[in-house]
């Protein structure tokens, strides 16, 4: 396994002829995974809107005038109902998201209770609650949390154009605290925010230089939400997105690469190319956090056409690891 990828090397991967890139991605994928299995995670926004941060892509920031209203933390019973439904539909992981800068006070204690109950249902638990200090990471671990999602979103250079209320370093510190407690890291970014290929390569380099690599790498296509500063950005070329997935697969061969936000507007053929490029995880269920997602029945139909099976609960330690 390599942890010394340079931005130049990664840019060279982005520049490969498409068929060569896909071939390399398939080789890495097949050496580490069953190429016909995809892991299913279901998301729930347990605390929506009213966020003090200024992430320019995000409909939940209180600074932008979007249709998202600020809501209170959901009641535990409602969250458990959603977790049970996700399990019944076949998801192996339940991810709870909160529009917070960081967790605080009684609300954090309530989230810890939710995590304990999801674990009692025999599902993997993931949360994304903003920045964490060491003590908060420990509390999450003690509650049984398996994964913590905290994205880098882009490379350190382009980051300054996207968010001003927290630094890249803050993000890396949170990831360090998650790792120190032995939780699995879910960390990726967004493509289609007007960044250049070198920024995409810079983001992948940040992820692929982590040792160990994040176990889960969500690659989101920007969802352009009305009212956010990014509402009128130009559409990303689909091939640029597929290439990003392939490069993530090659550089982080034993990580789950998730075809994340943006699937709702992708054709079946586009999604299939993403799977061919090495994506082996999706968000499953009709909603992401505040925006729509492909219907579960449509996903099942596509899986049937492609001969893809949902992955049973993954056991990272038993994965074969082969160099790219
Ligand atoms: N507030 C917490 C945080 O920022 O860490 C957790 C929730 S936040 C919504 C989780 C991630 O969702 C962001 O880091 C970003 O990568 C992704 N995201 C948010 N809005 C998006 C959009 N419009 N399109 C694509 N991805 C988006
Ligand atoms: C991630 O990388 N993508 C998810 C999850 N982690 C939390 C969120 C996507 C959000 C898309 C916009 C929305 O629904 O609000
Ligand atoms: Fe808040 Fe997270 Fe949205 Fe940023 S991405 S505005 S921190 S909810």
PDB file of N, CA and C in Angstrom, residues 219 260 299:
ATOM      1  N   UNK A 219     -17.272  10.366  -2.744  1.00  0.00           N
ATOM      2  CA  UNK A 219     -17.051  11.347  -3.805  1.00  0.00           C
ATOM      3  C   UNK A 219     -18.433  11.890  -4.182  1.00  0.00           C
ATOM      4  N   UNK A 260     -21.512   9.211  -4.196  1.00  0.00           N
ATOM      5  CA  UNK A 260     -22.331   9.830  -3.139  1.00  0.00           C
ATOM      6  C   UNK A 260     -23.384  10.779  -3.699  1.00  0.00           C
ATOM      7  N   UNK A 299     -32.693   1.663  -7.579  1.00  0.00           N
ATOM      8  CA  UNK A 299     -31.364   1.092  -7.331  1.00  0.00           C
ATOM      9  C   UNK A 299     -31.410  -0.422  -7.436  1.00  0.00           C
TER      10      UNK A 299
END
